[in-house]
Amino acid sequence: MDFNLGPEELEFVRQVRAFLDAQAARPDAEEVMAPDRDAHSQLADSPERRAFNKRMAAMGYLGMSWPAKYGGQEREGIYEYLLNEELALRGMPLIGKGVGCVGKTIIRHGSDEMKAEFLPKILAADVEFALGYSEPSAGSDLAALKLKAVREGSEWVLNGQKVFSTSAHFADWYWVAARTDPDAPKHKGISVFLIPMDHPGLTVHEIKTMGHHRTNQVFFDNVRVPEGALVGEVNKGWTYVCEALDFERFTFYTVNPLLRKFERLLEAIRVAKREGRPLVEDPAVRRDAARIATEVEAAKMLQRLVVSEASKGRVPALEAAMYKVFSTRLGQQITDYALDVLGPAGVLRHGAEDAVDGGVWEHFYQTTPLDTIGGGSSEVQKNIIARRGLGLPLS
Ligand SMILES: Cc1cc2nc3c(=O)[nH]c(=O)nc-3n(C[C@H](O)[C@H](O)[C@H](O)COP(=O)(O)OP(=O)(O)OC[C@H]3O[C@@H](n4cnc5c(N)ncnc54)[C@H](O)[C@@H]3O)c2cc1C
């Protein structure tokens, strides 16, 4: 049994680190890297971040697992996961939406015109996407979505609303799931469309979330798109959405930010004092740090299980659910613990005098709950474990 990476994978990580070290030495690095503002950094836009994505493209880091026929390198998915681990550690934008969800679905199901239009732009980092799945009454139960798409001649007309479309305020294209057959069973009447974000009839409104990052609601008012905007076949959208989630499941759930959070906790308790004595001398603090260290190691091993399953070509749905529910809860527990032991200074914000570690714990306190919701809530992950892992019936 070997839990370690192989020589080729280690060499790849070494190359990525060298590239990212060079990026960190650039004068605009602050605009691209935000290790302690992880949610903000990954979900925001700026000319510097777009330029960084272009440099990633020039290094050949986009589309690594795509077929050579479409400009890819036919490498295993683990390299995309390893790249995301290094990006996540430094708070840089992760790869995924374009090369993963959109690109891989177009490769498998898109028309030749769609392939010719989008695949080269994705590989060159010339295009940003927003994903429009969730609606006010369709989140965990996504197949209940109601955004209506009706065929009129050679066009589709879309009316309705999406919610939590992250990046919609700066993306170029919108990848949208809509109901095209209201009479079919709910999973069988959904189709996917690709629509320019500045299309007439689309309106984007800001939703402010905890942790100061922005997501959006998007309204469709008679949005008329040509037939070519339909991805693949009509009413096959649910299959495409599930496939795309399967592709992404292991590349998105990185463990490095959790390891870094724990390191920060250790740094904080090493320097902080209570009643004149260093916190680390308190036996209760040492005991708790040891307990958390054990759980962090367990999270690391669960993540390795996800990667190991995916590397064997299997869909690690059960392992990813276990890892997500465990690691996101642990992220919250580490944050809560830090706030408990650091006392009042721990809750001071970035910029406040006396804020511990630049106010990072207050920031984590606001952002960690989002991790337990985005990409499928903890309750939904537990349902997956109960059904797929334990074979328990649906209640
Ligand atoms: C930071 C962030 C970014 C996001 N980005 C996007 C995006 O770009 N595009 C997009 O389409 N969506 C996005 N989402 C939306 C996300 O996918 C949904 O929030 C998530 O799927 C939960 O859906 P909901 O908010 O409608 O909650 P609901 O599904 O209404 O759930 C409410 C509560 O009920 C629980 N619950 C629901 N069903 C069950 C069940 N069967 N058993 C037990 N408990 C249950 C849930 O766990 C939750 O606690 C984002 C969310 C976040 C937080």
Tab-separated table of N, CA and C in Angstrom, residues 121-264:
chain	number	residue	atom	x	y	z
A	121	LYS	N	-10.885	28.699	-27.525
A	121	LYS	CA	-10.934	29.843	-26.589
A	121	LYS	C	-10.721	29.380	-25.149
A	122	ILE	N	-11.259	28.212	-24.807
A	122	ILE	CA	-11.069	27.699	-23.436
A	122	ILE	C	-9.582	27.402	-23.210
A	123	LEU	N	-8.955	26.747	-24.195
A	123	LEU	CA	-7.528	26.398	-24.034
A	123	LEU	C	-6.648	27.639	-23.938
A	124	ALA	N	-7.078	28.735	-24.578
A	124	ALA	CA	-6.267	29.964	-24.561
A	124	ALA	C	-6.652	30.884	-23.401
A	125	ALA	N	-7.585	30.450	-22.550
A	125	ALA	CA	-8.086	31.282	-21.433
A	125	ALA	C	-8.662	32.600	-21.945
A	126	ASP	N	-9.370	32.524	-23.065
A	126	ASP	CA	-9.965	33.735	-23.630
A	126	ASP	C	-11.413	33.906	-23.235
A	127	VAL	N	-11.955	32.973	-22.462
A	127	VAL	CA	-13.378	33.022	-22.185
A	127	VAL	C	-13.667	32.581	-20.747
A	128	GLU	N	-14.625	33.296	-20.113
A	128	GLU	CA	-15.047	32.946	-18.739
A	128	GLU	C	-16.511	32.509	-18.781
A	129	PHE	N	-16.841	31.506	-17.974
A	129	PHE	CA	-18.217	30.999	-17.948
A	129	PHE	C	-18.826	31.181	-16.559
A	130	ALA	N	-20.162	31.295	-16.539
A	130	ALA	CA	-20.927	31.162	-15.287
A	130	ALA	C	-21.831	29.950	-15.461
A	131	LEU	N	-22.084	29.232	-14.350
A	131	LEU	CA	-22.929	28.039	-14.421
A	131	LEU	C	-24.296	28.354	-13.830
A	132	GLY	N	-25.332	28.216	-14.621
A	132	GLY	CA	-26.691	28.518	-14.165
A	132	GLY	C	-27.487	27.251	-13.940
A	133	TYR	N	-27.348	26.676	-12.766
A	133	TYR	CA	-28.136	25.493	-12.410
A	133	TYR	C	-29.210	25.868	-11.377
A	134	SER	N	-28.774	26.358	-10.192
A	134	SER	CA	-29.693	26.556	-9.064
A	134	SER	C	-30.761	27.604	-9.363
A	135	GLU	N	-31.921	27.377	-8.763
A	135	GLU	CA	-33.048	28.325	-8.836
A	135	GLU	C	-33.617	28.483	-7.434
A	136	PRO	N	-34.516	29.461	-7.251
A	136	PRO	CA	-35.040	29.670	-5.894
A	136	PRO	C	-35.661	28.407	-5.285
A	137	SER	N	-36.309	27.550	-6.107
A	137	SER	CA	-36.847	26.318	-5.499
A	137	SER	C	-36.228	25.070	-6.123
A	138	ALA	N	-34.993	25.183	-6.560
A	138	ALA	CA	-34.275	24.011	-7.095
A	138	ALA	C	-32.787	24.172	-6.808
A	139	GLY	N	-32.358	23.653	-5.658
A	139	GLY	CA	-30.936	23.680	-5.299
A	139	GLY	C	-30.489	22.246	-5.112
A	140	SER	N	-30.717	21.716	-3.919
A	140	SER	CA	-30.388	20.301	-3.677
A	140	SER	C	-31.197	19.422	-4.625
A	141	ASP	N	-32.465	19.778	-4.813
A	141	ASP	CA	-33.313	19.028	-5.753
A	141	ASP	C	-33.255	19.739	-7.103
A	142	LEU	N	-32.092	19.660	-7.734
A	142	LEU	CA	-31.854	20.451	-8.950
A	142	LEU	C	-32.802	20.084	-10.090
A	143	ALA	N	-33.178	18.805	-10.148
A	143	ALA	CA	-34.032	18.378	-11.273
A	143	ALA	C	-35.412	19.022	-11.216
A	144	ALA	N	-35.721	19.737	-10.127
A	144	ALA	CA	-37.014	20.435	-10.042
A	144	ALA	C	-36.957	21.801	-10.731
A	145	LEU	N	-35.873	22.098	-11.432
A	145	LEU	CA	-35.710	23.448	-11.994
A	145	LEU	C	-36.842	23.799	-12.967
A	146	LYS	N	-37.152	25.118	-13.009
A	146	LYS	CA	-38.343	25.549	-13.761
A	146	LYS	C	-38.047	26.513	-14.894
A	147	LEU	N	-36.834	27.033	-14.999
A	147	LEU	CA	-36.550	27.990	-16.084
A	147	LEU	C	-37.073	27.390	-17.387
A	148	LYS	N	-37.964	28.140	-18.069
A	148	LYS	CA	-38.696	27.551	-19.192
A	148	LYS	C	-37.995	27.884	-20.508
A	149	ALA	N	-37.784	26.887	-21.362
A	149	ALA	CA	-37.280	27.142	-22.718
A	149	ALA	C	-38.289	26.551	-23.700
A	150	VAL	N	-38.866	27.423	-24.535
A	150	VAL	CA	-39.912	26.975	-25.474
A	150	VAL	C	-39.403	27.186	-26.892
A	151	ARG	N	-39.638	26.176	-27.739
A	151	ARG	CA	-39.188	26.294	-29.127
A	151	ARG	C	-40.183	27.132	-29.929
A	152	GLU	N	-39.665	28.143	-30.633
A	152	GLU	CA	-40.514	28.931	-31.546
A	152	GLU	C	-39.790	29.007	-32.878
A	153	GLY	N	-40.247	28.202	-33.844
A	153	GLY	CA	-39.565	28.139	-35.144
A	153	GLY	C	-38.156	27.608	-34.958
A	154	SER	N	-37.165	28.386	-35.412
A	154	SER	CA	-35.781	27.914	-35.288
A	154	SER	C	-35.106	28.511	-34.045
A	155	GLU	N	-35.920	29.057	-33.143
A	155	GLU	CA	-35.335	29.675	-31.939
A	155	GLU	C	-35.869	29.008	-30.673
A	156	TRP	N	-35.150	29.249	-29.575
A	156	TRP	CA	-35.640	28.897	-28.241
A	156	TRP	C	-35.871	30.203	-27.487
A	157	VAL	N	-36.969	30.246	-26.714
A	157	VAL	CA	-37.270	31.449	-25.926
A	157	VAL	C	-37.269	31.058	-24.452
A	158	LEU	N	-36.416	31.738	-23.671
A	158	LEU	CA	-36.242	31.363	-22.266
A	158	LEU	C	-36.838	32.425	-21.343
A	159	ASN	N	-37.601	31.953	-20.348
A	159	ASN	CA	-38.189	32.844	-19.347
A	159	ASN	C	-38.075	32.203	-17.972
A	160	GLY	N	-37.697	33.016	-16.969
A	160	GLY	CA	-37.617	32.487	-15.602
A	160	GLY	C	-36.445	33.089	-14.861
A	161	GLN	N	-35.937	32.341	-13.890
A	161	GLN	CA	-34.910	32.907	-12.988
A	161	GLN	C	-33.918	31.845	-12.522
A	162	LYS	N	-32.677	32.288	-12.380
A	162	LYS	CA	-31.634	31.466	-11.745
A	162	LYS	C	-31.144	32.198	-10.501
A	163	VAL	N	-30.511	31.444	-9.603
A	163	VAL	CA	-29.991	32.080	-8.391
A	163	VAL	C	-28.613	31.471	-8.072
A	164	PHE	N	-27.779	32.224	-7.372
A	164	PHE	CA	-26.410	31.792	-7.005
A	164	PHE	C	-25.541	31.499	-8.226
A	165	SER	N	-25.716	32.265	-9.304
A	165	SER	CA	-24.840	32.060	-10.467
A	165	SER	C	-23.559	32.851	-10.230
A	166	THR	N	-22.595	32.173	-9.618
A	166	THR	CA	-21.313	32.801	-9.314
A	166	THR	C	-20.636	33.191	-10.627
A	167	SER	N	-19.957	34.316	-10.644
A	167	SER	CA	-19.223	34.828	-11.820
A	167	SER	C	-20.117	35.433	-12.901
A	168	ALA	N	-21.453	35.379	-12.742
A	168	ALA	CA	-22.326	35.858	-13.837
A	168	ALA	C	-22.122	37.344	-14.116
A	169	HIS	N	-21.602	38.094	-13.128
A	169	HIS	CA	-21.426	39.537	-13.348
A	169	HIS	C	-20.178	39.862	-14.153
A	170	PHE	N	-19.310	38.870	-14.381
A	170	PHE	CA	-18.155	39.169	-15.252
A	170	PHE	C	-17.922	38.120	-16.342
A	171	ALA	N	-18.696	37.013	-16.300
A	171	ALA	CA	-18.471	35.953	-17.293
A	171	ALA	C	-18.878	36.426	-18.689
A	172	ASP	N	-18.330	35.734	-19.694
A	172	ASP	CA	-18.686	36.048	-21.083
A	172	ASP	C	-19.870	35.200	-21.545
A	173	TRP	N	-19.928	33.954	-21.037
A	173	TRP	CA	-20.973	33.021	-21.479
A	173	TRP	C	-21.630	32.370	-20.278
A	174	TYR	N	-22.900	32.019	-20.472
A	174	TYR	CA	-23.719	31.443	-19.407
A	174	TYR	C	-24.096	30.008	-19.824
A	175	TRP	N	-23.746	29.049	-18.999
A	175	TRP	CA	-24.047	27.621	-19.237
A	175	TRP	C	-25.291	27.326	-18.395
A	176	VAL	N	-26.429	27.157	-19.058
A	176	VAL	CA	-27.706	27.187	-18.349
A	176	VAL	C	-28.504	25.903	-18.550
A	177	ALA	N	-29.065	25.386	-17.466
A	177	ALA	CA	-29.980	24.239	-17.564
A	177	ALA	C	-31.412	24.760	-17.528
A	178	ALA	N	-32.235	24.331	-18.496
A	178	ALA	CA	-33.623	24.826	-18.575
A	178	ALA	C	-34.578	23.667	-18.852
A	179	ARG	N	-35.857	23.900	-18.512
A	179	ARG	CA	-36.867	22.856	-18.744
A	179	ARG	C	-37.425	23.001	-20.152
A	180	THR	N	-37.218	21.962	-20.957
A	180	THR	CA	-37.689	22.009	-22.349
A	180	THR	C	-38.897	21.095	-22.559
A	181	ASP	N	-39.177	20.197	-21.601
A	181	ASP	CA	-40.402	19.385	-21.708
A	181	ASP	C	-41.062	19.299	-20.334
A	182	PRO	N	-42.064	20.160	-20.102
A	182	PRO	CA	-42.693	20.181	-18.770
A	182	PRO	C	-43.521	18.929	-18.487
A	183	ASP	N	-43.854	18.142	-19.512
A	183	ASP	CA	-44.703	16.963	-19.303
A	183	ASP	C	-43.899	15.688	-19.039
A	184	ALA	N	-42.608	15.723	-19.334
A	184	ALA	CA	-41.773	14.520	-19.134
A	184	ALA	C	-41.434	14.382	-17.652
A	185	PRO	N	-41.067	13.150	-17.173
A	185	PRO	CA	-40.565	13.028	-15.799
A	185	PRO	C	-39.436	14.039	-15.589
A	186	LYS	N	-39.322	14.576	-14.345
A	186	LYS	CA	-38.507	15.787	-14.179
A	186	LYS	C	-37.051	15.665	-14.653
A	187	HIS	N	-36.435	14.486	-14.538
A	187	HIS	CA	-35.042	14.362	-14.994
A	187	HIS	C	-34.932	14.289	-16.523
A	188	LYS	N	-36.087	14.067	-17.182
A	188	LYS	CA	-36.013	13.807	-18.631
A	188	LYS	C	-36.467	14.975	-19.486
A	189	GLY	N	-36.777	16.128	-18.845
A	189	GLY	CA	-37.264	17.262	-19.640
A	189	GLY	C	-36.343	18.464	-19.547
A	190	ILE	N	-35.040	18.214	-19.313
A	190	ILE	CA	-34.092	19.321	-19.098
A	190	ILE	C	-33.080	19.365	-20.253
A	191	SER	N	-32.755	20.586	-20.693
A	191	SER	CA	-31.712	20.748	-21.723
A	191	SER	C	-30.727	21.818	-21.272
A	192	VAL	N	-29.533	21.804	-21.884
A	192	VAL	CA	-28.495	22.787	-21.532
A	192	VAL	C	-28.286	23.737	-22.708
A	193	PHE	N	-28.123	25.024	-22.393
A	193	PHE	CA	-27.899	26.056	-23.421
A	193	PHE	C	-26.641	26.854	-23.081
A	194	LEU	N	-26.032	27.388	-24.135
A	194	LEU	CA	-24.903	28.317	-23.962
A	194	LEU	C	-25.314	29.671	-24.519
A	195	ILE	N	-25.345	30.676	-23.646
A	195	ILE	CA	-25.904	31.980	-24.017
A	195	ILE	C	-24.902	33.082	-23.670
A	196	PRO	N	-24.694	34.052	-24.571
A	196	PRO	CA	-23.779	35.142	-24.210
A	196	PRO	C	-24.343	35.896	-23.006
A	197	MET	N	-23.486	36.241	-22.091
A	197	MET	CA	-23.937	36.861	-20.834
A	197	MET	C	-24.555	38.238	-21.072
A	198	ASP	N	-24.189	38.882	-22.199
A	198	ASP	CA	-24.755	40.212	-22.462
A	198	ASP	C	-25.962	40.137	-23.399
A	199	HIS	N	-26.596	38.983	-23.486
A	199	HIS	CA	-27.737	38.790	-24.395
A	199	HIS	C	-28.936	39.649	-23.954
A	200	PRO	N	-29.647	40.279	-24.915
A	200	PRO	CA	-30.838	41.050	-24.526
A	200	PRO	C	-31.833	40.166	-23.771
A	201	GLY	N	-32.403	40.728	-22.698
A	201	GLY	CA	-33.390	39.981	-21.904
A	201	GLY	C	-32.796	39.331	-20.663
A	202	LEU	N	-31.457	39.282	-20.573
A	202	LEU	CA	-30.806	38.723	-19.374
A	202	LEU	C	-30.458	39.871	-18.424
A	203	THR	N	-30.854	39.755	-17.153
A	203	THR	CA	-30.491	40.790	-16.170
A	203	THR	C	-29.823	40.123	-14.986
A	204	VAL	N	-28.687	40.677	-14.571
A	204	VAL	CA	-27.913	40.100	-13.461
A	204	VAL	C	-28.017	41.020	-12.250
A	205	HIS	N	-28.396	40.446	-11.094
A	205	HIS	CA	-28.461	41.222	-9.852
A	205	HIS	C	-27.532	40.612	-8.811
A	206	GLU	N	-26.904	41.472	-8.065
A	206	GLU	CA	-25.936	41.007	-7.064
A	206	GLU	C	-26.634	40.332	-5.867
A	207	ILE	N	-26.027	39.238	-5.376
A	207	ILE	CA	-26.381	38.700	-4.051
A	207	ILE	C	-25.100	38.774	-3.237
A	208	LYS	N	-25.171	39.446	-2.089
A	208	LYS	CA	-23.981	39.503	-1.226
A	208	LYS	C	-24.036	38.320	-0.280
A	209	THR	N	-22.947	37.581	-0.186
A	209	THR	CA	-22.936	36.444	0.735
A	209	THR	C	-22.021	36.757	1.914
A	210	MET	N	-22.077	35.900	2.941
A	210	MET	CA	-21.125	36.028	4.040
A	210	MET	C	-19.720	35.939	3.459
A	211	GLY	N	-18.774	36.573	4.103
A	211	GLY	CA	-17.390	36.472	3.626
A	211	GLY	C	-17.112	37.461	2.510
A	212	HIS	N	-18.052	38.362	2.267
A	212	HIS	CA	-17.875	39.497	1.346
A	212	HIS	C	-17.713	39.112	-0.103
A	213	HIS	N	-17.983	37.867	-0.488
A	213	HIS	CA	-17.874	37.659	-1.925
A	213	HIS	C	-19.245	37.661	-2.581
A	214	ARG	N	-19.227	37.937	-3.867
A	214	ARG	CA	-20.467	38.173	-4.588
A	214	ARG	C	-20.904	36.937	-5.375
A	215	THR	N	-22.208	36.661	-5.339
A	215	THR	CA	-22.782	35.766	-6.329
A	215	THR	C	-23.996	36.506	-6.913
A	216	ASN	N	-24.827	35.842	-7.721
A	216	ASN	CA	-25.835	36.607	-8.467
A	216	ASN	C	-27.137	35.863	-8.656
A	217	GLN	N	-28.215	36.624	-8.837
A	217	GLN	CA	-29.422	36.045	-9.417
A	217	GLN	C	-29.535	36.597	-10.836
A	218	VAL	N	-30.076	35.764	-11.716
A	218	VAL	CA	-30.156	36.152	-13.130
A	218	VAL	C	-31.597	35.950	-13.602
A	219	PHE	N	-32.155	36.982	-14.227
A	219	PHE	CA	-33.538	36.926	-14.710
A	219	PHE	C	-33.546	36.809	-16.234
A	220	PHE	N	-34.443	35.961	-16.739
A	220	PHE	CA	-34.607	35.745	-18.184
A	220	PHE	C	-35.960	36.313	-18.589
A	221	ASP	N	-35.943	37.297	-19.466
A	221	ASP	CA	-37.192	37.901	-19.930
A	221	ASP	C	-37.232	37.782	-21.460
A	222	ASN	N	-37.913	36.755	-21.943
A	222	ASN	CA	-37.969	36.475	-23.390
A	222	ASN	C	-36.583	36.474	-24.037
A	223	VAL	N	-35.711	35.669	-23.514
A	223	VAL	CA	-34.353	35.553	-24.081
A	223	VAL	C	-34.424	34.611	-25.290
A	224	ARG	N	-34.240	35.175	-26.478
A	224	ARG	CA	-34.377	34.398	-27.730
A	224	ARG	C	-33.005	33.979	-28.219
A	225	VAL	N	-32.799	32.665	-28.310
A	225	VAL	CA	-31.484	32.195	-28.788
A	225	VAL	C	-31.691	31.266	-29.984
A	226	PRO	N	-30.699	31.186	-30.873
A	226	PRO	CA	-30.839	30.305	-32.037
A	226	PRO	C	-30.711	28.834	-31.634
A	227	GLU	N	-31.097	27.964	-32.528
A	227	GLU	CA	-31.030	26.517	-32.278
A	227	GLU	C	-29.624	26.070	-31.861
A	228	GLY	N	-28.618	26.741	-32.456
A	228	GLY	CA	-27.220	26.374	-32.184
A	228	GLY	C	-26.798	26.599	-30.743
A	229	ALA	N	-27.620	27.299	-29.941
A	229	ALA	CA	-27.272	27.535	-28.534
A	229	ALA	C	-27.540	26.300	-27.675
A	230	LEU	N	-28.308	25.352	-28.225
A	230	LEU	CA	-28.606	24.113	-27.481
A	230	LEU	C	-27.364	23.228	-27.464
A	231	VAL	N	-27.000	22.735	-26.270
A	231	VAL	CA	-25.829	21.853	-26.162
A	231	VAL	C	-26.303	20.408	-26.346
A	232	GLY	N	-25.721	19.706	-27.324
A	232	GLY	CA	-26.074	18.293	-27.541
A	232	GLY	C	-27.522	18.141	-27.940
A	233	GLU	N	-28.164	17.112	-27.370
A	233	GLU	CA	-29.548	16.803	-27.752
A	233	GLU	C	-30.547	17.414	-26.777
A	234	VAL	N	-31.733	17.720	-27.306
A	234	VAL	CA	-32.787	18.260	-26.452
A	234	VAL	C	-33.225	17.187	-25.437
A	235	ASN	N	-33.510	17.647	-24.215
A	235	ASN	CA	-33.995	16.803	-23.102
A	235	ASN	C	-32.947	15.809	-22.563
A	236	LYS	N	-31.680	15.987	-22.961
A	236	LYS	CA	-30.622	15.115	-22.414
A	236	LYS	C	-29.786	15.865	-21.376
A	237	GLY	N	-30.231	17.067	-21.020
A	237	GLY	CA	-29.426	17.947	-20.169
A	237	GLY	C	-29.065	17.351	-18.816
A	238	TRP	N	-29.991	16.584	-18.233
A	238	TRP	CA	-29.709	16.047	-16.893
A	238	TRP	C	-28.480	15.125	-16.936
A	239	THR	N	-28.391	14.315	-17.991
A	239	THR	CA	-27.229	13.422	-18.146
A	239	THR	C	-25.954	14.257	-18.241
A	240	TYR	N	-25.999	15.354	-19.008
A	240	TYR	CA	-24.790	16.170	-19.186
A	240	TYR	C	-24.365	16.825	-17.867
A	241	VAL	N	-25.371	17.323	-17.124
A	241	VAL	CA	-25.060	17.997	-15.852
A	241	VAL	C	-24.415	16.993	-14.890
A	242	CYS	N	-24.984	15.790	-14.803
A	242	CYS	CA	-24.438	14.776	-13.871
A	242	CYS	C	-23.042	14.346	-14.306
A	243	GLU	N	-22.846	14.146	-15.607
A	243	GLU	CA	-21.522	13.764	-16.112
A	243	GLU	C	-20.484	14.817	-15.740
A	244	ALA	N	-20.860	16.087	-15.949
A	244	ALA	CA	-19.920	17.179	-15.677
A	244	ALA	C	-19.572	17.211	-14.193
A	245	LEU	N	-20.565	16.970	-13.340
A	245	LEU	CA	-20.281	16.963	-11.896
A	245	LEU	C	-19.331	15.816	-11.558
A	246	ASP	N	-19.532	14.681	-12.220
A	246	ASP	CA	-18.641	13.540	-11.973
A	246	ASP	C	-17.197	13.862	-12.377
A	247	PHE	N	-17.041	14.583	-13.506
A	247	PHE	CA	-15.688	14.961	-13.947
A	247	PHE	C	-15.010	15.814	-12.881
A	248	GLU	N	-15.820	16.704	-12.302
A	248	GLU	CA	-15.252	17.745	-11.442
A	248	GLU	C	-15.005	17.312	-10.021
A	249	ARG	N	-15.759	16.288	-9.600
A	249	ARG	CA	-15.841	16.020	-8.176
A	249	ARG	C	-14.484	15.966	-7.486
A	250	PHE	N	-13.520	15.338	-8.122
A	250	PHE	CA	-12.273	15.222	-7.367
A	250	PHE	C	-11.297	16.351	-7.651
A	251	THR	N	-11.465	17.057	-8.792
A	251	THR	CA	-10.498	18.137	-9.043
A	251	THR	C	-10.805	19.371	-8.197
A	252	PHE	N	-12.064	19.535	-7.805
A	252	PHE	CA	-12.454	20.727	-7.042
A	252	PHE	C	-12.158	20.630	-5.545
A	253	TYR	N	-12.258	19.412	-4.992
A	253	TYR	CA	-12.204	19.298	-3.533
A	253	TYR	C	-10.759	19.162	-3.045
A	254	THR	N	-10.080	20.273	-3.007
A	254	THR	CA	-8.670	20.260	-2.623
A	254	THR	C	-8.530	20.199	-1.104
A	255	VAL	N	-7.397	19.632	-0.651
A	255	VAL	CA	-7.180	19.508	0.793
A	255	VAL	C	-6.160	20.537	1.313
A	256	ASN	N	-5.350	21.084	0.421
A	256	ASN	CA	-4.292	21.999	0.871
A	256	ASN	C	-4.795	23.197	1.691
A	257	PRO	N	-5.920	23.830	1.321
A	257	PRO	CA	-6.372	24.956	2.151
A	257	PRO	C	-6.678	24.538	3.588
A	258	LEU	N	-7.163	23.304	3.770
A	258	LEU	CA	-7.449	22.830	5.124
A	258	LEU	C	-6.140	22.626	5.907
A	259	LEU	N	-5.141	22.061	5.225
A	259	LEU	CA	-3.838	21.850	5.883
A	259	LEU	C	-3.239	23.197	6.275
A	260	ARG	N	-3.381	24.161	5.386
A	260	ARG	CA	-2.833	25.495	5.646
A	260	ARG	C	-3.562	26.163	6.826
A	261	LYS	N	-4.890	25.944	6.880
A	261	LYS	CA	-5.676	26.510	7.977
A	261	LYS	C	-5.164	25.957	9.309
A	262	PHE	N	-4.877	24.662	9.324
A	262	PHE	CA	-4.390	24.049	10.564
A	262	PHE	C	-3.001	24.593	10.922
A	263	GLU	N	-2.146	24.768	9.906
A	263	GLU	CA	-0.814	25.352	10.181
A	263	GLU	C	-0.967	26.739	10.797
A	264	ARG	N	-1.906	27.506	10.275
A	264	ARG	CA	-2.130	28.864	10.810
A	264	ARG	C	-2.588	28.814	12.255
